[in-house]
Short mmCIF file of C-alpha atoms and ligand atoms in Angstrom, two decimals:
data_model
loop_
_atom_site.label_atom_id
_atom_site.label_comp_id
_atom_site.label_asym_id
_atom_site.label_seq_id
_atom_site.Cartn_x
_atom_site.Cartn_y
_atom_site.Cartn_z
CA MET A 1 28.05 -44.02 -15.74
CA ILE A 2 25.54 -45.24 -13.15
CA THR A 3 23.10 -47.98 -14.11
CA THR A 4 20.71 -49.88 -11.89
CA THR A 5 18.51 -52.69 -13.11
CA GLY A 6 15.58 -54.04 -11.16
CA LEU A 7 17.02 -52.56 -7.98
CA THR A 8 14.93 -53.72 -5.03
CA LYS A 9 15.34 -53.09 -1.33
CA ILE A 10 13.10 -54.71 1.25
CA TYR A 11 13.69 -53.78 4.89
CA ARG A 12 12.69 -56.45 7.38
CA SER A 13 12.03 -55.50 10.96
CA GLY A 14 9.95 -56.43 13.98
CA ARG A 15 9.70 -59.79 15.70
CA SER A 16 11.47 -62.50 13.70
CA ARG A 17 11.90 -59.83 11.01
CA GLY A 18 8.39 -60.53 9.82
CA HIS A 19 7.50 -56.93 9.01
CA GLU A 20 8.50 -55.93 5.49
CA ILE A 21 8.84 -52.51 3.88
CA THR A 22 9.58 -52.38 0.17
CA ALA A 23 11.63 -49.19 -0.13
CA LEU A 24 12.79 -49.85 -3.72
CA ASP A 25 10.61 -51.78 -6.10
CA GLY A 26 12.55 -52.61 -9.26
CA VAL A 27 14.33 -49.35 -10.07
CA ASP A 28 15.94 -48.99 -13.50
CA LEU A 29 18.05 -45.87 -13.50
CA HIS A 30 20.52 -44.64 -16.05
CA VAL A 31 22.77 -41.66 -15.35
CA ARG A 32 24.99 -40.64 -18.23
CA GLU A 33 28.62 -39.68 -17.84
CA GLY A 34 29.14 -36.01 -16.98
CA GLU A 35 25.52 -35.14 -16.26
CA VAL A 36 23.82 -33.82 -13.15
CA PHE A 37 20.85 -36.10 -12.47
CA GLY A 38 18.24 -35.19 -9.86
CA VAL A 39 15.83 -37.58 -8.17
CA VAL A 40 12.80 -35.97 -6.56
CA GLY A 41 9.97 -37.47 -4.58
CA ARG A 42 7.98 -37.22 -1.40
CA SER A 43 9.21 -38.24 2.00
CA GLY A 44 9.40 -42.03 2.23
CA ALA A 45 9.47 -42.52 -1.56
CA GLY A 46 12.79 -44.38 -1.30
CA LYS A 47 15.24 -41.70 -2.43
CA SER A 48 17.80 -42.20 0.33
CA SER A 49 17.46 -45.97 0.00
CA LEU A 50 18.28 -45.60 -3.69
CA ILE A 51 21.42 -43.58 -3.06
CA ARG A 52 22.56 -45.88 -0.26
CA CYS A 53 22.08 -48.89 -2.51
CA VAL A 54 23.99 -47.22 -5.34
CA ASN A 55 27.13 -47.01 -3.23
CA LEU A 56 26.38 -50.30 -1.50
CA LEU A 57 26.18 -48.70 1.95
CA GLU A 58 22.97 -50.72 1.94
CA ARG A 59 22.89 -54.18 0.35
CA PRO A 60 20.13 -54.36 -2.26
CA THR A 61 17.67 -57.25 -1.86
CA ALA A 62 17.71 -57.82 -5.64
CA GLY A 63 18.90 -56.19 -8.82
CA THR A 64 22.23 -54.81 -9.94
CA VAL A 65 24.19 -51.57 -9.58
CA SER A 66 27.02 -50.71 -11.89
CA VAL A 67 29.18 -47.60 -11.62
CA ASP A 68 31.73 -46.70 -14.28
CA GLY A 69 31.45 -50.16 -15.81
CA THR A 70 32.00 -52.09 -12.57
CA ASP A 71 29.18 -54.27 -11.28
CA LEU A 72 29.26 -53.40 -7.57
CA THR A 73 26.55 -55.88 -6.64
CA ALA A 74 28.59 -58.74 -8.10
CA LEU A 75 31.65 -57.64 -6.10
CA ALA A 76 29.61 -57.37 -2.92
CA GLY A 77 28.21 -60.83 -3.49
CA ARG A 78 31.62 -62.46 -3.78
CA GLY A 79 32.36 -62.35 -0.08
CA ARG A 80 35.43 -61.24 1.77
CA ARG A 81 37.99 -61.86 -0.97
CA ALA A 82 36.34 -59.31 -3.20
CA GLY A 83 36.20 -56.80 -0.33
CA LYS A 84 39.32 -55.03 -1.51
CA ASP A 85 37.93 -54.69 -5.06
CA LEU A 86 34.68 -53.34 -3.67
CA ARG A 87 36.54 -50.80 -1.52
CA ARG A 88 38.51 -49.68 -4.55
CA ALA A 89 35.38 -49.39 -6.70
CA ARG A 90 33.69 -47.46 -3.91
CA SER A 91 36.54 -44.98 -3.76
CA SER A 92 35.42 -43.81 -7.20
CA ILE A 93 32.15 -42.68 -5.57
CA GLY A 94 32.05 -39.56 -3.39
CA MET A 95 29.16 -38.89 -1.03
CA VAL A 96 27.76 -35.62 0.35
CA PHE A 97 25.23 -35.59 3.20
CA GLN A 98 22.52 -33.23 4.39
CA HIS A 99 24.05 -32.89 7.86
CA PHE A 100 27.66 -32.79 6.64
CA ASN A 101 28.86 -35.64 8.94
CA LEU A 102 32.15 -33.92 9.80
CA LEU A 103 34.25 -35.10 12.74
CA SER A 104 34.15 -32.32 15.33
CA SER A 105 37.48 -33.29 16.91
CA ARG A 106 39.40 -32.90 13.65
CA THR A 107 40.36 -29.71 11.85
CA VAL A 108 38.92 -28.92 8.45
CA GLN A 109 42.07 -30.15 6.73
CA ASP A 110 42.14 -33.38 8.76
CA ASN A 111 38.49 -34.04 7.88
CA ILE A 112 39.33 -33.76 4.20
CA GLU A 113 42.36 -36.03 4.63
CA LEU A 114 40.37 -38.75 6.38
CA PRO A 115 39.37 -40.78 3.29
CA LEU A 116 42.98 -40.59 2.05
CA GLU A 117 44.20 -41.95 5.37
CA ILE A 118 41.86 -44.88 4.97
CA LEU A 119 43.16 -45.44 1.44
CA GLY A 120 46.72 -45.48 2.84
CA HIS A 121 48.15 -42.32 1.23
CA SER A 122 51.29 -40.78 2.74
CA GLY A 123 51.07 -37.68 4.94
CA GLN A 124 52.66 -35.46 2.33
CA GLU A 125 50.32 -36.62 -0.44
CA ARG A 126 47.32 -36.17 1.83
CA SER A 127 48.14 -32.63 2.77
CA ARG A 128 48.94 -31.63 -0.82
CA ARG A 129 45.56 -32.98 -1.97
CA ALA A 130 43.70 -31.39 0.96
CA LEU A 131 45.17 -27.96 0.21
CA GLU A 132 44.23 -28.33 -3.49
CA LEU A 133 40.66 -29.17 -2.50
CA LEU A 134 40.42 -26.35 0.03
CA ASP A 135 41.36 -24.01 -2.79
CA LEU A 136 38.74 -25.58 -5.07
CA VAL A 137 35.94 -25.06 -2.54
CA GLY A 138 37.20 -21.60 -1.54
CA LEU A 139 38.24 -22.34 2.05
CA THR A 140 42.03 -22.01 1.93
CA ASP A 141 42.05 -19.85 5.06
CA LYS A 142 40.05 -22.37 7.12
CA ALA A 143 42.42 -25.35 6.99
CA ARG A 144 43.29 -25.22 10.71
CA VAL A 145 39.88 -24.43 12.20
CA TYR A 146 37.37 -26.92 13.62
CA PRO A 147 33.92 -27.61 12.13
CA ALA A 148 32.17 -25.87 15.05
CA GLN A 149 33.77 -22.60 13.89
CA LEU A 150 32.19 -22.81 10.42
CA SER A 151 28.83 -21.73 9.00
CA GLY A 152 26.52 -24.34 7.48
CA GLY A 153 27.55 -23.44 3.94
CA GLN A 154 31.24 -23.68 4.85
CA LYS A 155 30.66 -27.05 6.51
CA GLN A 156 29.04 -28.31 3.33
CA ARG A 157 32.03 -27.05 1.33
CA VAL A 158 34.25 -29.16 3.57
CA GLY A 159 31.87 -32.10 3.04
CA ILE A 160 32.20 -31.66 -0.71
CA ALA A 161 36.01 -31.37 -0.52
CA ARG A 162 36.14 -34.57 1.55
CA ALA A 163 33.91 -36.35 -0.97
CA LEU A 164 36.33 -35.36 -3.74
CA ALA A 165 39.49 -36.42 -1.88
CA GLY A 166 39.73 -39.85 -3.50
CA LYS A 167 39.27 -38.33 -7.02
CA PRO A 168 35.88 -39.96 -7.57
CA LYS A 169 34.18 -40.14 -10.96
CA VAL A 170 30.75 -39.97 -9.40
CA LEU A 171 29.38 -37.76 -6.66
CA LEU A 172 26.24 -38.79 -4.77
CA SER A 173 24.40 -36.15 -2.79
CA ASP A 174 21.49 -36.74 -0.44
CA GLU A 175 19.70 -33.42 0.21
CA ALA A 176 23.03 -31.55 0.42
CA THR A 177 21.34 -28.16 0.52
CA SER A 178 18.23 -28.92 2.60
CA ALA A 179 19.76 -27.55 5.81
CA LEU A 180 20.91 -24.30 4.18
CA ASP A 181 19.24 -20.95 3.53
CA PRO A 182 18.34 -20.03 -0.08
CA GLU A 183 21.39 -17.89 -0.78
CA THR A 184 23.84 -20.44 0.62
CA THR A 185 21.94 -23.12 -1.33
CA ARG A 186 22.60 -21.19 -4.53
CA SER A 187 26.32 -20.88 -3.79
CA ILE A 188 26.62 -24.61 -3.03
CA LEU A 189 24.73 -25.45 -6.23
CA ARG A 190 27.08 -23.20 -8.19
CA LEU A 191 30.03 -25.02 -6.62
CA LEU A 192 28.55 -28.41 -7.57
CA ARG A 193 27.95 -27.19 -11.11
CA ASP A 194 31.54 -25.87 -11.37
CA ILE A 195 32.94 -29.16 -10.10
CA ASN A 196 30.74 -31.07 -12.52
CA GLN A 197 32.04 -29.00 -15.43
CA GLN A 198 35.68 -28.60 -14.40
CA LEU A 199 36.27 -32.18 -13.36
CA GLY A 200 33.74 -33.87 -15.66
CA LEU A 201 32.22 -35.41 -12.55
CA THR A 202 28.89 -37.22 -12.84
CA VAL A 203 26.49 -36.10 -10.09
CA LEU A 204 23.45 -38.01 -8.79
CA LEU A 205 21.56 -35.86 -6.35
CA ILE A 206 18.45 -36.24 -4.31
CA THR A 207 16.32 -33.29 -3.46
CA HIS A 208 12.79 -32.26 -2.62
CA GLU A 209 13.38 -28.76 -3.97
CA MET A 210 12.29 -28.17 -7.56
CA GLU A 211 14.52 -25.09 -7.60
CA VAL A 212 17.56 -27.39 -7.31
CA VAL A 213 16.43 -29.38 -10.34
CA LYS A 214 15.78 -26.21 -12.32
CA THR A 215 19.13 -24.66 -11.39
CA ILE A 216 21.59 -27.47 -12.04
CA CYS A 217 20.06 -30.70 -13.30
CA ASP A 218 20.43 -31.93 -16.87
CA SER A 219 18.05 -34.81 -16.20
CA ALA A 220 15.56 -35.70 -13.51
CA ALA A 221 13.42 -38.56 -12.28
CA LEU A 222 10.32 -38.68 -10.11
CA MET A 223 10.26 -41.36 -7.46
CA GLU A 224 7.04 -42.67 -5.93
CA ARG A 225 6.59 -45.59 -3.57
CA GLY A 226 9.92 -47.14 -4.50
CA ARG A 227 9.50 -46.75 -8.25
CA ILE A 228 10.70 -44.29 -10.85
CA THR A 229 7.55 -43.04 -12.53
CA GLU A 230 9.01 -40.35 -14.78
CA SER A 231 12.53 -39.79 -16.04
CA GLY A 232 14.32 -37.87 -18.78
CA THR A 233 16.25 -34.73 -19.61
CA VAL A 234 14.63 -31.65 -18.11
CA GLY A 235 13.93 -30.32 -21.60
CA ASP A 236 12.22 -33.55 -22.67
CA LEU A 237 10.16 -33.71 -19.50
CA LEU A 238 8.90 -30.19 -20.07
CA ALA A 239 7.90 -31.19 -23.59
CA THR A 240 6.07 -34.33 -22.43
CA PRO A 241 2.29 -34.02 -22.24
CA GLY A 242 0.99 -34.76 -18.77
CA SER A 243 4.42 -34.82 -17.12
CA ARG A 244 3.94 -34.19 -13.44
CA LEU A 245 7.57 -33.24 -12.97
CA ALA A 246 7.13 -30.58 -15.63
CA ARG A 247 4.11 -29.24 -13.79
CA GLU A 248 6.00 -29.17 -10.50
CA LEU A 249 8.92 -27.40 -12.16
CA PHE A 250 6.62 -24.88 -13.77
CA PRO A 251 3.61 -24.44 -11.55
CA VAL A 252 0.94 -22.18 -12.98
CA ASP A 253 -1.98 -21.35 -10.73
CA GLY A 254 -5.09 -19.33 -11.14
CA ALA A 255 -8.74 -20.23 -10.78
CA GLY A 256 -11.19 -19.75 -13.63
CA ASN A 257 -13.81 -17.01 -13.68
CA GLY A 258 -16.57 -19.44 -12.73
CA PRO A 259 -18.64 -22.07 -14.50
CA GLY A 260 -19.07 -21.84 -18.24
CA GLY A 261 -15.39 -21.46 -19.13
CA THR A 262 -12.71 -23.91 -20.22
CA VAL A 263 -9.39 -23.60 -18.41
CA LEU A 264 -6.26 -24.80 -20.24
CA ASP A 265 -2.58 -25.10 -19.32
CA VAL A 266 -0.46 -24.34 -22.36
CA THR A 267 3.27 -25.14 -22.51
CA PHE A 268 5.46 -23.29 -24.98
CA HIS A 269 8.88 -24.55 -25.92
CA GLY A 270 11.20 -24.33 -28.90
CA ASP A 271 9.97 -22.11 -31.77
CA ALA A 272 6.44 -21.89 -30.42
CA ALA A 273 7.75 -19.89 -27.45
CA THR A 274 8.46 -16.93 -29.69
CA GLN A 275 5.28 -16.96 -31.82
CA PRO A 276 2.28 -14.72 -31.01
CA VAL A 277 -0.07 -17.73 -30.83
CA ILE A 278 -2.45 -16.37 -28.22
CA SER A 279 -3.31 -13.26 -30.25
CA GLN A 280 -3.62 -15.40 -33.41
CA LEU A 281 -6.03 -17.67 -31.57
CA SER A 282 -8.08 -14.74 -30.38
CA ARG A 283 -8.26 -13.17 -33.85
CA THR A 284 -8.88 -16.38 -35.79
CA TYR A 285 -11.83 -17.52 -33.67
CA ASN A 286 -12.93 -14.14 -32.40
CA ILE A 287 -12.82 -15.18 -28.76
CA ASP A 288 -11.81 -13.34 -25.59
CA ILE A 289 -9.02 -15.11 -23.76
CA SER A 290 -8.29 -14.56 -20.07
CA ILE A 291 -4.74 -15.21 -18.88
CA LEU A 292 -4.98 -16.66 -15.36
CA GLY A 293 -1.29 -17.34 -14.68
CA ALA A 294 2.03 -17.60 -16.48
CA ALA A 295 5.70 -18.50 -15.98
CA MET A 296 8.65 -18.12 -18.35
CA ASP A 297 12.18 -19.38 -17.85
CA THR A 298 15.29 -20.65 -19.56
CA VAL A 299 15.99 -24.29 -18.73
CA GLY A 300 19.06 -25.99 -20.15
CA GLY A 301 19.47 -23.08 -22.57
CA ARG A 302 15.90 -23.48 -23.90
CA GLN A 303 13.16 -20.94 -23.55
CA ILE A 304 10.18 -22.57 -21.82
CA GLY A 305 6.90 -21.08 -20.77
CA ARG A 306 3.63 -22.20 -19.26
CA MET A 307 0.41 -20.30 -19.24
CA ARG A 308 -3.00 -20.97 -17.76
CA ILE A 309 -5.74 -19.47 -19.91
CA GLU A 310 -9.51 -19.52 -19.97
CA LEU A 311 -11.68 -19.65 -23.05
CA PRO A 312 -15.41 -18.90 -22.87
CA GLY A 313 -17.77 -21.88 -23.37
CA THR A 314 -17.62 -25.58 -22.61
CA PHE A 315 -14.86 -27.92 -23.67
CA GLU A 316 -16.97 -29.21 -26.59
CA GLU A 317 -17.32 -25.65 -27.85
CA ASN A 318 -13.55 -25.20 -27.71
CA VAL A 319 -12.42 -28.35 -29.50
CA VAL A 320 -11.41 -26.38 -32.58
CA PRO A 321 -9.37 -23.63 -30.80
CA VAL A 322 -7.62 -26.32 -28.72
CA GLY A 323 -6.78 -28.15 -31.94
CA PHE A 324 -5.40 -24.89 -33.34
CA LEU A 325 -3.04 -24.49 -30.37
CA ARG A 326 -1.84 -28.07 -30.67
CA GLU A 327 -1.18 -27.58 -34.38
CA GLN A 328 1.07 -24.65 -33.52
CA GLY A 329 3.29 -27.09 -31.62
CA LEU A 330 2.01 -26.19 -28.16
CA GLN A 331 1.17 -28.69 -25.52
CA VAL A 332 -2.31 -28.20 -24.15
CA GLU A 333 -3.77 -29.75 -21.03
CA ILE A 334 -7.38 -29.33 -20.02
CA VAL A 335 -7.56 -28.30 -16.38
CA ASN A 336 -11.27 -28.23 -15.65
CA ALA A 337 -12.81 -30.94 -17.81
CA ALA A 338 -12.08 -34.71 -17.83
CA PRO A 339 -12.09 -36.37 -14.39
CA GLN A 340 -8.68 -38.03 -14.79
CA VAL A 341 -7.16 -34.61 -15.41
CA ALA A 342 -8.74 -33.28 -12.22
CA GLU A 343 -7.06 -36.14 -10.38
CA THR A 344 -3.55 -35.31 -11.59
CA VAL A 345 -4.11 -31.69 -10.65
CA ALA A 346 -4.95 -32.78 -7.09
CA LEU A 347 -1.71 -34.76 -6.89
CA THR A 348 0.30 -31.79 -8.09
CA LYS A 349 -1.18 -29.52 -5.46
CA GLU A 350 0.09 -31.77 -2.67
CA GLY A 351 3.57 -31.34 -4.06
CA THR A 352 6.58 -33.47 -3.32
CA LYS A 353 7.63 -34.00 0.26
N1 ATP B 1 16.96 -48.87 7.85
C1 ATP B 1 15.65 -48.98 7.60
N2 ATP B 1 14.91 -49.95 8.19
C2 ATP B 1 13.59 -50.08 7.95
N3 ATP B 1 12.90 -49.29 7.11
C3 ATP B 1 13.57 -48.29 6.50
C4 ATP B 1 14.97 -48.09 6.72
N4 ATP B 1 15.37 -47.02 5.97
C5 ATP B 1 14.26 -46.60 5.31
N5 ATP B 1 13.17 -47.36 5.63
C6 ATP B 1 11.80 -47.20 5.07
O1 ATP B 1 11.89 -47.27 3.66
C7 ATP B 1 11.03 -46.31 3.06
C8 ATP B 1 11.86 -45.38 2.17
O2 ATP B 1 12.73 -44.61 3.00
P1 ATP B 1 13.79 -43.58 2.43
O3 ATP B 1 14.59 -43.09 3.60
O4 ATP B 1 14.53 -44.20 1.33
O5 ATP B 1 12.85 -42.41 1.88
P2 ATP B 1 13.21 -40.96 1.33
O6 ATP B 1 12.57 -40.83 0.01
O7 ATP B 1 14.67 -40.73 1.43
O8 ATP B 1 12.46 -40.00 2.37
P3 ATP B 1 12.89 -38.54 2.91
O9 ATP B 1 12.55 -37.57 1.82
O10 ATP B 1 12.01 -38.36 4.11
O11 ATP B 1 14.34 -38.57 3.26
C9 ATP B 1 10.31 -45.63 4.21
O12 ATP B 1 9.08 -46.24 4.37
C10 ATP B 1 11.22 -45.86 5.39
O13 ATP B 1 10.47 -45.89 6.58
MG1 MG B 2 15.90 -39.38 2.50
#
């Protein structure tokens, strides 16, 4: 539904535009029809640049963007004559913002009608559609009030209704819940999920909150310094050894009991999640296992768990038990041994954004 290839954005600023910032560095993204796709990354990673390039609010420096089979970059490159085609293609993309961007001088209903005015719909059509959307977002009784009279969550509902006015196939959201408290965030996420399912809408959202990914995303990507470094369905990411997104989604903490032990992070998914592997390990090798931390959850209908455990002895002494765990279908990462592992742990601790 949304595909970018080699998407690059270089901002030029300063005297004679000599200062360059590469915000996007060859991004290949593929969002399937009907899915909720989350992009996470630290501040400055290029997330907003990506979303602005996807709807051509920002002209990419290189690469292509296609939405619902239409190559938007080709349309944008064809000059003024293609402007109308580009506007039409863009109307199939709705956009939701962190700070709502509502017009304070217009009522809620008039805010929702605005994109339809621009598209040239008649007054009657506009108000019929606006009332439908107000019902969808649960704000029927607020049609005549002004944005200043609404709570943050209600404002975002209006923002979502306005984004849906032109019956888009794709909804783009840049940190739509970052300005909201946790409970309101959950209700907005539920609304986005309902819209995604009821209308079959494809959603590309940007967030720095792992909770958002866990709650509604089918797939996710990690963005770093203008590149996508990890991407896949949430289930696949959790099953990928060494995935940093998986570790951020399922953080397990807990320091070891001191030198002389081997600390492991074990990820359970699929059948392995229901097997008593830890007690089997303990019995088979006659070792005492300390559980330092654990997290269990259902993601995308699959039972997933992570556990940090400590085995007595050095890594070399534990090669066989580690092999046993891996044979049971568990993913095992060594936390306190190889230096490159220590490095990824340090990165995880800093977190995203
Ligand atoms: N209009 C612009 N002109 C010049 N540089 C820009 C512009 N917009 C963004 N940048 C730079 O591009 C890089 C990526 O910015 P972007 O806003 O895409 O990051 P982000 O991942 O959305 O960050 P945040 O999480 O803070 O919103 C940053 O270094 C930023 O300073
Ligand atoms: Mg941003």
